[in-house]
Coordinates of C-alpha atoms and ligand atoms in Angstrom, one line a residue:
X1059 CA 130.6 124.8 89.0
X1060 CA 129.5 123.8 92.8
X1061 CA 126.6 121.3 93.3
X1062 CA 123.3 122.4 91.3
X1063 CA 121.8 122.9 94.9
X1064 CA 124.3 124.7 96.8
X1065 CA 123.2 126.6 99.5
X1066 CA 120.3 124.7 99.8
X1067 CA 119.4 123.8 103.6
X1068 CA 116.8 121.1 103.7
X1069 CA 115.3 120.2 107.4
X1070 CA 114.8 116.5 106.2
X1071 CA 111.8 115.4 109.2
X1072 CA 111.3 112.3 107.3
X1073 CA 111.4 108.5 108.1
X1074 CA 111.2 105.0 106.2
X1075 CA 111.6 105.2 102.9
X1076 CA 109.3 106.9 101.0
X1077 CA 111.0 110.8 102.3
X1078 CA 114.5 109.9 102.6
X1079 CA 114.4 109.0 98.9
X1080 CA 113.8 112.3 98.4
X1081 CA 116.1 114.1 100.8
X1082 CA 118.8 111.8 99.9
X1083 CA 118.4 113.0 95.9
X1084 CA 118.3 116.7 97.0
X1085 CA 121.5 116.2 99.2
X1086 CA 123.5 114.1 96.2
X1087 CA 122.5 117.2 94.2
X1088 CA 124.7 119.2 96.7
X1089 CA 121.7 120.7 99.5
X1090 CA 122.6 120.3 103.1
X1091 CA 119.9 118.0 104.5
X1092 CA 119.8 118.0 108.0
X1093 CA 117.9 114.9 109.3
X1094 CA 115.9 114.8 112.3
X1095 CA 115.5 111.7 114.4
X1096 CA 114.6 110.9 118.0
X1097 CA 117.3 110.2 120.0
X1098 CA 117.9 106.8 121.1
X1099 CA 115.7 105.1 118.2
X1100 CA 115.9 107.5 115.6
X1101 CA 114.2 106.6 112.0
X1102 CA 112.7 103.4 112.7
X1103 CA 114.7 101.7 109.5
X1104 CA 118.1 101.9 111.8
X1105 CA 116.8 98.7 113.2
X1106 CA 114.8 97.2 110.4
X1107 CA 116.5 93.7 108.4
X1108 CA 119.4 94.0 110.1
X1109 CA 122.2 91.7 108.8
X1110 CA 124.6 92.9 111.4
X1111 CA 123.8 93.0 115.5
X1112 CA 124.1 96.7 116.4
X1113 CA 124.8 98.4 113.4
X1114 CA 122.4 100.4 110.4
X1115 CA 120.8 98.6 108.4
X1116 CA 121.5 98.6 104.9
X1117 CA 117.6 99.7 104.5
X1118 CA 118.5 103.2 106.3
X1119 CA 122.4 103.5 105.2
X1120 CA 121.0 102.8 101.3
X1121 CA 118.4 105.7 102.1
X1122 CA 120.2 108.1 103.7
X1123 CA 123.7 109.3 102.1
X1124 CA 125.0 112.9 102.2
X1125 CA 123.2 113.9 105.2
X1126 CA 123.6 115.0 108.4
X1127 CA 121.8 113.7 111.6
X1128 CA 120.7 115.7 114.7
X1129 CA 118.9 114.4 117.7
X1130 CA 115.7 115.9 119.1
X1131 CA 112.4 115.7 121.2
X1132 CA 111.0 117.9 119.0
X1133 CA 107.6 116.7 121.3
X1134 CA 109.4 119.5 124.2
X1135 CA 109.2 122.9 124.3
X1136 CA 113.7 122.9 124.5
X1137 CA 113.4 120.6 121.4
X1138 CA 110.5 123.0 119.7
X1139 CA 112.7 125.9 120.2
X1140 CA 116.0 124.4 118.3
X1141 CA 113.3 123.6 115.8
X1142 CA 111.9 126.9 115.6
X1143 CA 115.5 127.8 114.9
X1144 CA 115.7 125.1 112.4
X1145 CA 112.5 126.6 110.6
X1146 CA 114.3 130.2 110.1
X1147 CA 117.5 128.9 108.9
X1148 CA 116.4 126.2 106.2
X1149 CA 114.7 126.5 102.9
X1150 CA 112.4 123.5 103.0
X1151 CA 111.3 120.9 105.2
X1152 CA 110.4 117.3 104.0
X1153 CA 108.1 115.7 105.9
X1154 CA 106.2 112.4 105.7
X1155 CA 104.8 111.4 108.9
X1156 CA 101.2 110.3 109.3
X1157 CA 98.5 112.8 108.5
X1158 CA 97.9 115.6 111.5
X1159 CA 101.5 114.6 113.2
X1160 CA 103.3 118.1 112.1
X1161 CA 100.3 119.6 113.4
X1162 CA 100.2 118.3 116.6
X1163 CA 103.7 118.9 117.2
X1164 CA 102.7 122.8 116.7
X1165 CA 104.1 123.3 113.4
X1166 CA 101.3 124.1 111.3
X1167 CA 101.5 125.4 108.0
X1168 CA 100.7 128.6 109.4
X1169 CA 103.3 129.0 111.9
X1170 CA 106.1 127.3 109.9
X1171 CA 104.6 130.8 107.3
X1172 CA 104.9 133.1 110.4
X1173 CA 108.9 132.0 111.3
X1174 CA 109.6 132.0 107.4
X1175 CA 107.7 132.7 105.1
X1176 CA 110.5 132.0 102.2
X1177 CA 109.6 128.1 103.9
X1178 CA 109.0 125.3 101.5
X1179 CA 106.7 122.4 103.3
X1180 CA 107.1 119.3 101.2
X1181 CA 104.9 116.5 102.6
X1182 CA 104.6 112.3 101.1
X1183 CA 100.8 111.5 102.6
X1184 CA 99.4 107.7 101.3
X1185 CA 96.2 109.7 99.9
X1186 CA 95.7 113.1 98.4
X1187 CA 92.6 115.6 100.0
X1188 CA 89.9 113.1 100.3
X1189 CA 87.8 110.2 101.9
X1190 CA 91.0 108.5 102.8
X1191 CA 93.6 111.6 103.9
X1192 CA 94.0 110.6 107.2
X1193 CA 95.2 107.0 106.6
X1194 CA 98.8 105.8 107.3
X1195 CA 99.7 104.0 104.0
X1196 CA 102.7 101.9 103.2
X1197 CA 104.5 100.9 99.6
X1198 CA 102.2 97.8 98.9
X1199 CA 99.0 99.7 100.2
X1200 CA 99.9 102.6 97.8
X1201 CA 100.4 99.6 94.8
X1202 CA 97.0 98.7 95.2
X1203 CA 95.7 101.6 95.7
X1204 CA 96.7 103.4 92.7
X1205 CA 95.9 100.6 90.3
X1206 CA 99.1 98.8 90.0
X1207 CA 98.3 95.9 91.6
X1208 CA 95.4 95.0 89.6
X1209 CA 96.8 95.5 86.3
X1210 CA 100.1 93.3 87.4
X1211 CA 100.4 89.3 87.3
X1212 CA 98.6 87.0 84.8
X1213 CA 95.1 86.6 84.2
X1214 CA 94.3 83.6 85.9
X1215 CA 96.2 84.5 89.4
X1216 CA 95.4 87.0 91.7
X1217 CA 96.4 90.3 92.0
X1218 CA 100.4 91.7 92.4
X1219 CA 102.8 93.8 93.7
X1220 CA 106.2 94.1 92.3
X1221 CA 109.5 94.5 93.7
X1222 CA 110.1 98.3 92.4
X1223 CA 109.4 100.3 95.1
X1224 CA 107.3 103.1 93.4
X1225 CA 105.1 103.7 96.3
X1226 CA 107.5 104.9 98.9
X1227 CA 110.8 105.4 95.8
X1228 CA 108.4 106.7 93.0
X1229 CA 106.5 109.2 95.9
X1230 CA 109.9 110.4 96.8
X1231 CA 111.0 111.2 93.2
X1232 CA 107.7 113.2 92.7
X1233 CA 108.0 115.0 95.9
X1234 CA 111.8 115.6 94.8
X1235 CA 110.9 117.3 91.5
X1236 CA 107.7 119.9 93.1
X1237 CA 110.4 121.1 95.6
X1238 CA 112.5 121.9 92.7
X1239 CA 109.6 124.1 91.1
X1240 CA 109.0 125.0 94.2
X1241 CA 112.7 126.4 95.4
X1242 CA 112.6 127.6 91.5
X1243 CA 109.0 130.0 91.9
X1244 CA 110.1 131.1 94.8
X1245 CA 113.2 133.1 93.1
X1246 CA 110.3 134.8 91.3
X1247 CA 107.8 135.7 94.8
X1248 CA 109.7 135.0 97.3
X1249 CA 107.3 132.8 98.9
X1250 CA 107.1 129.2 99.7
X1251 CA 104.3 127.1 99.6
X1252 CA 103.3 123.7 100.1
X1253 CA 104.2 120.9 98.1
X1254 CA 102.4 117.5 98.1
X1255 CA 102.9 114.0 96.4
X1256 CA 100.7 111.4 97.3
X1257 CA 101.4 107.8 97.0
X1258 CA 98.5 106.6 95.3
X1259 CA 98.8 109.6 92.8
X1260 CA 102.6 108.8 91.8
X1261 CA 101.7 105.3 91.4
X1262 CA 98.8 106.1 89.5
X1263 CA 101.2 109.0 87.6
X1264 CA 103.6 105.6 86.7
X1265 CA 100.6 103.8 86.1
X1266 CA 99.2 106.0 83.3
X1267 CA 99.4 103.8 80.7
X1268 CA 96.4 101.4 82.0
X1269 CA 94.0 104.1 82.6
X1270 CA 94.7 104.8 78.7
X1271 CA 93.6 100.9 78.3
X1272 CA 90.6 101.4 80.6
X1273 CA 89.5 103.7 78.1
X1274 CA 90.1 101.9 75.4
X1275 CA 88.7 98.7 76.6
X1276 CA 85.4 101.2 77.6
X1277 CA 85.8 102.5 73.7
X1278 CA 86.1 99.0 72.0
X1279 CA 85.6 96.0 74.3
X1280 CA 88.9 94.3 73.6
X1281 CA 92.7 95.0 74.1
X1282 CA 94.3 93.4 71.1
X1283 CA 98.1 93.4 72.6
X1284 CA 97.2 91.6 75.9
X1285 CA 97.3 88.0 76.2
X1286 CA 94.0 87.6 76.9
X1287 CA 92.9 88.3 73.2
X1288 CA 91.7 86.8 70.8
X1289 CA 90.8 83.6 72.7
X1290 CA 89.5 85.2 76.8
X1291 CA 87.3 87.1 77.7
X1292 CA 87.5 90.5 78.8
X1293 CA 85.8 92.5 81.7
X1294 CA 84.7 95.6 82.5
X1295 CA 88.0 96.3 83.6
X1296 CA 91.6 96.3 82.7
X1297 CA 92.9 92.7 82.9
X1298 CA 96.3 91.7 84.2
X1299 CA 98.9 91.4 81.0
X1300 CA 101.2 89.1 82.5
X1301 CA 103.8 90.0 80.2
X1302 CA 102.7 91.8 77.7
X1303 CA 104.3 94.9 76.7
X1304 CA 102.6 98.3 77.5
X1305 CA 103.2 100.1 74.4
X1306 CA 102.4 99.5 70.8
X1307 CA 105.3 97.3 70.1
X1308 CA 104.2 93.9 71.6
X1309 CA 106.4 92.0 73.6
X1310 CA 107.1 89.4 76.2
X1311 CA 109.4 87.4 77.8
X1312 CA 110.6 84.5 76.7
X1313 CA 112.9 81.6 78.1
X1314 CA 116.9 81.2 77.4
X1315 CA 119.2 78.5 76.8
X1316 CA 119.8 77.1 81.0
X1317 CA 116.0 78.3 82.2
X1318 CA 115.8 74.8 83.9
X1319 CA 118.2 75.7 86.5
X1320 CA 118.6 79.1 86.5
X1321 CA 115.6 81.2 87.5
X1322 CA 116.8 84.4 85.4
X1323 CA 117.8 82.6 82.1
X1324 CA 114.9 84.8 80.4
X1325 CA 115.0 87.6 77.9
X1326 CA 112.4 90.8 77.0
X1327 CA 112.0 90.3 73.5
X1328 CA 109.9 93.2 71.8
X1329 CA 108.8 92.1 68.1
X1330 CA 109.1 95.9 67.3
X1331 CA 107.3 96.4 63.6
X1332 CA 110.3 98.2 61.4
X1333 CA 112.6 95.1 62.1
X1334 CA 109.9 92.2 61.5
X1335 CA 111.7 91.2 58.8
X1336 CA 115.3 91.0 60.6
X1337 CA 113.1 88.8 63.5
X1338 CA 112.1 86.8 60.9
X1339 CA 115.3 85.9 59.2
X1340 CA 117.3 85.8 62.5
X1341 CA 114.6 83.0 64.3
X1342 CA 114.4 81.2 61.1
X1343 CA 110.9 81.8 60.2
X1344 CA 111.6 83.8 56.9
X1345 CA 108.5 82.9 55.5
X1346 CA 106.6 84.9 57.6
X1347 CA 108.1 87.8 55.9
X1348 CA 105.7 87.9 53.5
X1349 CA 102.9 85.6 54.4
X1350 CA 99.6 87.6 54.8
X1351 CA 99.3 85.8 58.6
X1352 CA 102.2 87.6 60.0
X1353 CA 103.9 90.0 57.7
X1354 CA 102.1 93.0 59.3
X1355 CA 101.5 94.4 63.0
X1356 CA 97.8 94.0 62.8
X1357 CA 97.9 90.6 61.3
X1358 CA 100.1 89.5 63.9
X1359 CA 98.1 90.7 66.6
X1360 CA 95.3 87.6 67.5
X1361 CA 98.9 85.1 66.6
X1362 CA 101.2 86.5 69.0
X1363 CA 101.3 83.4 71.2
X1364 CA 102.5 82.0 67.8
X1365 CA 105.0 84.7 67.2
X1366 CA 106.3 84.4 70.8
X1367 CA 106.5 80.6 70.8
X1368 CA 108.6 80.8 67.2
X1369 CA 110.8 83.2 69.2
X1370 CA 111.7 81.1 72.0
X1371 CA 112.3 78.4 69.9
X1372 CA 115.0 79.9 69.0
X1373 CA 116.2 81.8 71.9
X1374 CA 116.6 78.6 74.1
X1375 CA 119.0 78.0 72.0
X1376 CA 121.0 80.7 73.4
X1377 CA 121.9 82.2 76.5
X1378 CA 120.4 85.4 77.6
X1379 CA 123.6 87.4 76.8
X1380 CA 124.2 85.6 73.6
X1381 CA 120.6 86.6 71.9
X1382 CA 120.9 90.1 73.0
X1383 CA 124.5 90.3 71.1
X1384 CA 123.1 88.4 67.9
X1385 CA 119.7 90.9 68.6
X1386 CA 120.9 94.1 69.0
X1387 CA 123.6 94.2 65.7
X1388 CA 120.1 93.4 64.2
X1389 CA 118.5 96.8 65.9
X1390 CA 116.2 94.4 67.4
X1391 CA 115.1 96.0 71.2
X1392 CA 115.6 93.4 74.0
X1393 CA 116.3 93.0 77.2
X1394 CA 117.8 90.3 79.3
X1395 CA 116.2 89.2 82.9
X1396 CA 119.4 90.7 85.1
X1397 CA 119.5 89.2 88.8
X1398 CA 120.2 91.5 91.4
X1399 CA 123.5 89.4 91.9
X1400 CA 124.2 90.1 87.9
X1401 CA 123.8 93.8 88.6
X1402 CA 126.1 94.1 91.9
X1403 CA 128.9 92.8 89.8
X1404 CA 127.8 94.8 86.5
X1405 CA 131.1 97.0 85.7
X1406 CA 129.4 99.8 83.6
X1407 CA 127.0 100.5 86.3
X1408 CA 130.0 100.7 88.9
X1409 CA 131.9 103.2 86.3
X1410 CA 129.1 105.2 85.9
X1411 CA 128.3 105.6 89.8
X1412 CA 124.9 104.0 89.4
X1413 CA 125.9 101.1 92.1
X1414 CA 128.7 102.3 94.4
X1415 CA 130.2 101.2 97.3
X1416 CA 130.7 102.9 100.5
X1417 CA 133.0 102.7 103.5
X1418 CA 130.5 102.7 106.7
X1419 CA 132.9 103.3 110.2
X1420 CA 130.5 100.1 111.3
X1421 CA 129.5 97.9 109.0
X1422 CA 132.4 98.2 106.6
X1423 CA 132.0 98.2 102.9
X1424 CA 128.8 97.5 101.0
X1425 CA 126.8 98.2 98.0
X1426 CA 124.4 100.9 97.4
X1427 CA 122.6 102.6 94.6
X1428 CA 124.2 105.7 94.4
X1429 CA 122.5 108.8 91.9
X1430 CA 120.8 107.5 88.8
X1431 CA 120.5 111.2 87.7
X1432 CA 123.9 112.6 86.1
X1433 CA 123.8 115.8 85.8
X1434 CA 127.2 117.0 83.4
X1435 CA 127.9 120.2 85.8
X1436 CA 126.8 118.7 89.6
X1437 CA 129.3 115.2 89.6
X1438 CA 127.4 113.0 92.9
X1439 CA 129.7 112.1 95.5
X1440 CA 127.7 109.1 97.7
X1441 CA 129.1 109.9 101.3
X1442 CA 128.0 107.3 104.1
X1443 CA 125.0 107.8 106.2
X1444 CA 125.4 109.7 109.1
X1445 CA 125.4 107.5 112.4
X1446 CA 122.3 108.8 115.2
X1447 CA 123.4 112.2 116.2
X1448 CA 126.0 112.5 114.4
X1449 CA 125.7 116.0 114.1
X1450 CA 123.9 117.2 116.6
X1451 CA 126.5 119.8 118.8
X1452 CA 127.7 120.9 114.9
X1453 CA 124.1 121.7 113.7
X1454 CA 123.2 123.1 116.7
X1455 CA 126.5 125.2 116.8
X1456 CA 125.8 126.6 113.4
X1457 CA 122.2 127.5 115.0
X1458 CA 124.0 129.3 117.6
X1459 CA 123.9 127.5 120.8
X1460 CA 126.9 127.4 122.8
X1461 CA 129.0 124.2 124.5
X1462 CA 126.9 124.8 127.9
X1463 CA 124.0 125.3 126.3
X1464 CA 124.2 121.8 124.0
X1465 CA 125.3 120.2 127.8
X1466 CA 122.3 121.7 128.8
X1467 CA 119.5 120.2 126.2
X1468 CA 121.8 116.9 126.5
X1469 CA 121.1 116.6 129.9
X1470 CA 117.5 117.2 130.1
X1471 CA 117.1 114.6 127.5
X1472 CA 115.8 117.0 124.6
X1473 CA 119.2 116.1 121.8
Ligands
CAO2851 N1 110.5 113.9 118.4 C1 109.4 113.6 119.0 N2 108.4 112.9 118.4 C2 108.6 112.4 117.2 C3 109.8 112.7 116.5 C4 110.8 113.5 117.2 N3 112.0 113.7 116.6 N4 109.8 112.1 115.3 C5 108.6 111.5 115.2 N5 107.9 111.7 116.3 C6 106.5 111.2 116.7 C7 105.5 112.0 116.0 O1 105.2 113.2 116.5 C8 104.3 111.0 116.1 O2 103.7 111.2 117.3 P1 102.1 111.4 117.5 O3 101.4 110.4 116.7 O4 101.9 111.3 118.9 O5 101.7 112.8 117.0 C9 105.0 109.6 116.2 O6 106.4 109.9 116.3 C10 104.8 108.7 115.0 O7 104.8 109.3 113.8 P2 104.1 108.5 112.5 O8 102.6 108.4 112.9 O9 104.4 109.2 111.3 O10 104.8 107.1 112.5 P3 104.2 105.7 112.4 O11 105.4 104.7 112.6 O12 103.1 105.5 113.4 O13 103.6 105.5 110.9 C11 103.8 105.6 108.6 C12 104.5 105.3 109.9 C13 104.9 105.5 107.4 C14 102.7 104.6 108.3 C15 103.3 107.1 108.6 O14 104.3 107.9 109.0 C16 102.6 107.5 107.3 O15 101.6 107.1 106.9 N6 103.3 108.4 106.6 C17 102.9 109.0 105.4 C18 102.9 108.1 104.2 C19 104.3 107.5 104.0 O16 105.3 108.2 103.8 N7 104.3 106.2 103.9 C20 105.5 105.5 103.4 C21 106.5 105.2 104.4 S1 107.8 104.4 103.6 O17 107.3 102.9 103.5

C-alpha cells in the first residue's frame, strides 16, 4: 500500500522542538520532508545537551528522523532563489520561527500564494492573533500560559510544570493534524491555505478538562473530587489537585511496597464505582461494601483521604507490579509509576516500535521514540536524522541545479 503520505513534499523551515515534532510525524507517515538549516549551525538543538563532543544531540536526532537536510542562507538573494524553487515544488511548508521572521525573509503569505498557490503554510506561534502575537514563547511559557501550570502541583506549593512536553510536542501534534485537513480540502479546491496552532491554545485544547471545573466551581462553589474538599477552602479559581484524578472516577496515587528507597515504587489507583465492591474485598475493607459511609460514589466523596489511605495500606504491601497483577484480574483500572529507565527496557513497547533504537554513523546506537501512531496500512520505518547538509547537492539536484552550479552557491557561502 505505500506510506499514507506518499508523494507528499514538505519544506520543513522549522527548528527546536515544537516543528520538528510535526515534520518528523508527517515524514514517518511516508512525506518527504526536506529540512532547512543554516549552514554551519543549523537547528540550534544540534548543539543543545550534548552527551557526546561534536556529535547531534540526542534532543535533535530524537526530533528529526526520516528527513532530509539541506543547507541555505535563505537571508541571500542565491539562497531566496533555491527557495523560491523550493516553494513551487513542495506541498507545504512548516514553519515556527518567531512571529514576522518568514516575512522579513520575503516570503509572505502572499508571495508563497503567487509561486503556488496549491501551498500549504503551517506555522507553531506561542500566541494566537492577539495582545501577545508577536512574543517568542517556549514549552514552559506556553504551560503557564494556557492554564496548565496553575491547575498542576498540590495546593499548598506553588505553581508547576510537568515533564510532558505539550507546549512545543502537543503544538506540533495539532499543527500535524490541520495540515492533514488541510492537504485533504485541498483535493476538493485546489487551494492551500494557512494553517495555525498556537501553543497556548493546544495546551489549553489538552487542558480542557479544568476550564470544565472553572465552570463548575463558578456554578457550585466546590469541587467535590479534588483534595481540597470537604475540609479547604476554595477560590475563585481552579485549585491545584495534586493528584486527583480529572474525570469522574476519583483517583490518586498511592505508595508501594520499597517507596523508601525507590522514588517510583507508586501506583495510579482509580476507585472506579462498578468495581467498589471488588476494591473492597481485595484491600480488606469488605465492610464498606455495604456501610452507608462508603458504599456509594457520592458518599465516598468528602472520605476519600479515608478510602485512599485504606488503599495504600494495602498496596505497600506489594510491589507496584504485583498490585497491578492482583488489580487488573479484578477489572480494577491502575496504573503503575514507570521510570524512564523501566520504559527503555520495556519489551512490548520495543515490539511494537513505540521505543526503537537507531544506528547514528556518529554517535552509534541509542534510544528514541519512534511513531506512537500505527496506522495498519502505512508500517513506520524510524531512519536516523540526517547529519547538516546532508542532502543538499541531492535536493538541489532534484530542483534542477547542475554540479557547477551547486560549486557555485557552495562557494559564495549560500549552501
Ligand atoms: N538562513 C538565514 N537566516 C535564517 C535561517 C536560514 N536558513 N534560518 C533561520 N534564520 C534566521 C531568521 O531569519 C531569523 O532572523 P531575523 O530575526 O533577523 O529575521 C533568525 O534566524 C532567528 O529566528 P527566530 O527568531 O525564530 O529564532 P530565535 O532563536 O530567536 O527564537 C524561538 C526561537 C523558538 C523562541 C522562536 O522561534 C519562536 O518563538 N518560535 C515560535 C514559537 C515556537 O515554536 N516555540 C517553541 C520552540 S520549541 O521549544
Amino acid at each position: 500500500m505505500g506510506k499514507a503520505l506518499d508523494g507528499v513534499r514538505i519544506l520543513d523551515f522549522t527548528h527546536v522542538q515544537s516543528g520538528p515534532t510535526c515534520t518528523q510525524l508527517l515524514a514517518w507517515f511516508g512525506a518527504d520532508v526536506i529540512k532547512v538549516e543554516r549552514a554551519g549551525s543549523g537547528d540550534v538543538t544540534r548543539q543543545q545537551l550534548r552527551d557526546i563532543p561534536d556529535v547531534d544531540s540526542l534532543y535533535f536526532t530524537m526530533l528529526n528522523h526520516n528527513k532530509r537536510s539541506l543547507t541555505l542562507d535563505a537571508k541571500c538573494e542565491d539562497g531566496k532563489k533555491v527557495l523560491e524553487k523550493l516553494v513551487v515544488s513542495c506541498d507545504v511548508l512548516v514553519e515556527n520561527f518567531a512571529p514576522g521572521v518568514l516575512d522579513r525573509m520575503g516570503f509572505t503569505w502572499e508571495r508563497i500564494q503567487q509561486l503556488n498557490p496549491r501551498m500549504i503554510v503551517a506555522s507553531v506561534k506561542g500566541f494566537g492573533p492577539g495582545p501577545y502575537q508577536d512574543c517568542k514563547v517556549y514549552e514552559n511559557i506556553a504551560q503557564c500560559a494556557g492554564g496548565s501550570a496553575s491547575t498542576t502541583g498540590f495546593d499548598d506549593g506553588p505553581p508547576l510544570v510537568t515533564g510532558a512536553q505539550i507546549g512545543d510536542s502537543g503544538t506540533g501534534l495539532h499543527l500535524a493534524l490541520g495540515i492533514v485537513a488541510a492537504l485533504y480540502q485541498r483535493h476538493r479546491t485546489g487551494r492551500g491555505q494557512k494553517v495555525l496552532a498556537a501553543m497556548q491554545d493546544s495546551v489549553l485544547n489538552l487542558c480542557r478538562v479544568k476550564l470544565r471545573d472553572q465552570q463548575r466551581l463558578a456554578c457550585t462553589g466546590v469541587l467535590k473530587e479534588y483534595p481540597q474538599y470537604p475540609n479547604g477552602q476554595f477560590g475563585e479559581a481552579v485549585p491545584r489537585a495534586g493528584n486527583a484524578s480529572g474525570g469522574g472516577q476519583p483517583g490518586w496515587i498511592v505508595k508501594c511496597k520499597g517507596w523508601q528507597s525507590d522514588p517510583n515504587a507508586y501506583l495510579y489507583f482509580i476507585t472506579q464505582a462498578p468495581v467498589w465492591q471488588d476494591i473492597c474485598k481485595v484491600i480488606g475493607k469488605e465492610e464498606w461494601i455495604t456501610d452507608p459511609d462508603y458504599a456509594t460514589p457520592e458518599a465516598r466523596l468528602p472520605r476519600l483521604e479515608q478510602v485512599f489511605a485504606a488503599i495504600e495500606a494495602w498496596t505497600v504491601t506489594k510491589s507496584k507490579l504485583e498490585a497491578m497483577q492482583i488489580l487488573n484480574e479484578h477489572d480494577i483500572p491502575c496504573g503503575p509509576i514507570l521510570s524512564m529507565r523501566e520504559i527503555a527496557a520495556e519489551p512490548s513497547l520495543r515490539a511494537t516500535g513505540t521505543v526503537v533504537e537507531v544506528d547514528h554513523p556518529t554517535r552509534g546506537k541509542y534510544l528514541s521514540v519512534g511513531n506512537p501512531i500505527k496506522l495498519s496500512g502505512s508500517e513506520t520505518e524510524v531512519r536516523r536524522s540526517p547529519l547538516l547538509g546532508e542532502h543538499t547537492d541531492e535536493v538541489l539536484a532534484e530542483l534542477g541545479y547542475c554540479m557547477q552550479e551547486i560549486a557555485a552557491l557552495r562557494a559564495k557561502n549560500v549552501i
